[in-house]
Amino acid sequence: GMNSDGVKNSLKEANHDGDFGITLAELRALMELRSTDALRKIQESYGDVYGICSRLKTSPNEGLSGNPADIERREAVFGKNFIPPKKPKTFLQLVWEALQDVTLIILEIAAIVSLGLSFYQPPEGDNCLAPGAGEEGEGETGWIEGAAILLSVVCVVLVTAFNDWSKEKQFRGLQSRIEQEQKFTVIRGGQVIQIPVADITVGDIAQVKYGDLLPADGILIQGNDLKIDESSLTGESDHVKKSLDKDPLLLSGTHVMEGSGRMVVTAVGVNSQTGIIFTLLGAGGEEEEKKDEKKKEKKSKISNCLVLFASLMLAKAEMGAAMEMQPLKKKQISAVQIGKAGLLMSAITVIILVLYFVIDTFWVQKRPWLAECTPIYIQYFVKFFIIGVTVLVVAVPEGLPLAVTISLAYSVKKMMKDNNLVRHLDACETMGNATAICSDKTGTLTMNRMTVVQAYINEKHYKKIPEPEAIPPNILSYLVTGISVNCAYTSKILPPEKEGGLPRHVGNKTECALLGLLLDLKRDYQDVRNEIPEEALYKVYTFNSVRKSMSTVLKNSDGSYRIFSKGASEIILKKCFKILSANGEAKVFRPRDRDDIVKTVIEPMASEGLRTICLAFRDFPAGEPEPEWDNENDIVTGLTCIAVVGIEDPVRPEVPEAIKKCQRAGITVRMVTGDNINTARAIATKCGILHPGEDFLCLEGKDFNRRIRNEKGEIEQERIDKIWPKLRVLARSSPTDKHTLVKGIIDSTVSEQRQVVAVTGDGTNDGPALKKADVGFAMGIAGTDVAKEASDIILTDDNFTSIVKAVMWGRNVYDSISKFLQFQLTVNVVAVIVAFTGACITQDSPLKAVQMLWVNLIMDTLASLALATEPPTESLLLRKPYGRNKPLISRTMMKNILGHAFYQLVVVFTLLFAGEKFFDIDSGRNAPLHAPPSEHYTIVFNTFVLMQLFNEINARKIHGERNVFEGIFNNAIFCTIVLGTFVVQIIIVQFGGKPFSCSELSIEQWLWSIFLGMGTLLWGQLISTIPTSRLKFLKEAGHGTQKEEIPEEELAEDVEEIDHAERELRRGQILWFRGLNRIQTQIRVVNAFRSSLYEGLEKPESRSSIHNFMTHPEFRIEDSEPHIPLIDDTDAEDDAPTKRNSSPPPSPNKNNNAVDSGIHLTIEMNKSATSSSPGSPLHSLETSL
């Protein structure tokens, strides 16, 4: 048959499907049908699923042969299981995008106009304001400035494009890493193997089980209560039952919620249901987005500075992970605020310059406007315009989004090393604000390897596993045989996968613990199993939750029987009438003895969180009538107790330390587990979640539910609020309880900061809680696909300590951005004021356009690289989390910004207006249009840049620390950038000449510049001596309720206020987000599919999306309050407290941030502030209430 088939096939070469009895198109059509239609079609066309299997040349039980040629042919006919990603943008596209920046476009046009005009020579005769009259040959060099500006624009564009390009590349690397790690179970050649998802091909027989994310479409061959969540494709949240006679179609991208089964794969990659949706989106999605962006540009009033951010946001959102991050919205807004101010300043600058020139020329000097002189006048106007634009360029902090992105990308890359695989970039930064962690017990806090740690054998209670010599040999032999045969033969202990790893436990965890006990006693269970194979067992009573025991009957050669039993100690001990005593003989075991054992052995074990298991046996002698095997109760009774063992899942050794760090960092750790309450309490105490003698709640799920529901059985937030602040352990909890708890804590308004909750989970049932949480951690090893899908960060080593690392990195991101802002705003303030006043007083900006662009490059691009890559330090874990609404610029930073700006302005203005006398050189003021660069202005520029360089070192610390050099050499990037900038600056000044408007400086002038630059370091020390608390004027808005009652010294340091940006935010909020809303929605849809099967369907409530910003309850409270624009600080002071007091519970957004010591400003503040020690880290809301 094969041969002639081949011949036929070559005749109809056009149709490759000749090989298989079913074509790609037919399969596709079949998969598009729904339940009953599909069944009818299968019955009509193929008979049944087996008919399809045989046409696909595959065996329902053995699977494919796995021979490479066959697999290759299948891939050729039916496609590969791979959905091609969207093509990455080429470098040129990125350059083109960078060129779209409005300020750059304005500069380019101005530069080109200036270039064109510089070639125009007015006719002879001195009736125009001829530029550079006395000096011949100056006119010829007029083109240099225009050219230099164009050149520097090119530099800026290339740098930006390169940054975007490397960002995208990093992200794709991350993506592919997540995809490669995904494996799926298939049957090939009768063997069950795991292969990468991309290698699955049509005709494969795949095993599906609870927790899987289906990688391809298929038809069910056999299933046990299979239930599937198809919401990702259909949007229906009800789970769909799959069965052979009702609905056998399984679709890619859906989640298995219950049961298990086998399916034959019928469509992969672009032909699968998810793939089809993808291809539709791939084409449509982009056009839409582009259109939308264009529309938005037309609308926006302040688009000059906004387009930049819109495109940045788009580019980011494009990157598949919406990198929008909670505080970033505030940053974007503050950047826009600054941009607006810059725009205003530059407009005023231009107007003043033009008016001054016009009035001075045509009115004071009474010159006529001559036609042939027009280009000269225009040249002046262009020069003024260029000055205005440079002010704008310097004022807009386009480095901010860059700093955020760099900082995040850098962190994510480094977090890989700390076993955190970050799936959504915003999570990394949200983690820095986390206030609560709800952790699983098994596998996260504990090792997830049950181990026998105590035993009661031969009437002795061993707290550690005894040496085998200490146990009488006959007891030992009962123990060995009993455990070996009376544990399911599927439970076994295998050698570790990696050298130096722990042996792998396969099968039932509890049974593995018992087998492990034998290994500890230097005995091998495998020998016994080889001697008594599974077929030789006479009868097995398997374990079930009702009888809570398992028994196995052995028939001996002489016709006698022996039965071994194991089970929960309270059940088996009741059936024991004898016990093996110290000498190895059986002795009578009375109820009184039993009570003794319960008191002295079992209860102490249970109180330490051990599970107790009793092992026993019974003999049926040969001569007696055959026992009635079906009547289990008569068989499993009259037992002889061999031993009672205590089993526990040991706490991971590094966990207690990690939890201590969390508590010190102001993060509450709660344990949510399915285990019983005693075990849970014991483990929680060992971990340090509970401290003896403290008043905290440990509840069981039933109890918890009873307390939070009203009479009608509905959950009430007020009731949850009474419980959660004290709750530390929730035992015997169902997945819904976990979700309820997380939701309750997040929605709670009791504490003045909204809680930020992180959750860890591994099971499919944890999905809802992981989604609801602000940051969801899934276990990389133990976790199911569904849990990984719902999570934001995957812990590749399943270890709690990695969570602490994530907190550290998150806080570091926040700090890095603040450092950058502190540096950037100082430069902005100074540069704008210098350019503005300079232009108004001397009709010429002291810092030329090209110089401004260079300063802009140092402070934006390079500084964001230097300051955003500071590695985190342990000291980040010593402070409380910032709240959700902490202003980005704290009072300490405000003090530093204003203080340094003051120093720099004094230096620059002194040099500008008195420098020529001091250095004894020609004054650079009032120079004609194309005059050669003066030494005077060069010194001003040089000193200005050097002050920024040294201030960059100051910016490394934002909490007012003294030692700004600490750990500076740990950051190679920082050192390289600072030194590099310095070298380039020397080159610019010494050899920059005309294009950079610089003239060479002598060594002495250099030394003065450096000296004045280093002054910023000394000045920084001076600033940090002034306590922030003295500087009342730095407050920016009212502070919350009981301002008066807090003792003065508590107000020191870091009692942050709402910054102006935040106040503006309320007003600008709606407009700003409305514009982005539309784009964001589409991006979200596209993302949801682009990220597809592998990268995880975007969360339903993607909290990174911008409009969620709107839906947070805090803001609703905000917007309903009358907002009075507060113009200046003093009236903000008087106005705000009265406003705020009118609403008694401090609404969560009011930023009454907790004082350092951890005192929260609750209503009862004044009582607790005086009574309890403010220093203790746990002195937070819990105890103050």
Coordinates of N, CA, C and O in Angstrom, one line a residue, residues 135 281 417 709 728 747 777 832 958 963:
E135 N 34.4 92.4 12.0 CA 35.4 91.3 11.7 C 35.0 90.6 10.4 O 34.0 90.0 10.3
L281 N -5.4 39.1 14.2 CA -5.0 40.3 15.0 C -3.7 40.8 14.4 O -3.5 42.0 14.4
K417 N 19.0 36.2 38.1 CA 20.1 35.6 38.9 C 19.5 35.3 40.3 O 20.0 34.3 40.9
R709 N -19.0 36.5 57.3 CA -20.3 36.6 56.6 C -21.4 37.1 57.5 O -21.4 36.8 58.7
R728 N -2.8 35.9 61.2 CA -1.5 35.5 60.7 C -1.5 34.2 60.1 O -0.7 33.9 59.2
D747 N -9.1 45.5 49.3 CA -10.2 46.5 49.3 C -10.3 47.3 50.6 O -11.2 48.1 50.7
F777 N 3.1 35.5 42.8 CA 4.3 34.7 42.6 C 3.9 33.3 42.4 O 3.2 32.7 43.2
V832 N 17.3 76.2 32.9 CA 16.2 77.0 32.4 C 16.3 78.4 32.9 O 16.2 79.4 32.2
I958 N 19.5 59.6 48.4 CA 18.3 60.4 48.4 C 17.7 60.6 49.8 O 16.8 61.3 50.0
N963 N 27.6 60.0 53.4 CA 28.6 59.5 52.6 C 28.1 59.2 51.2 O 27.5 58.1 51.0

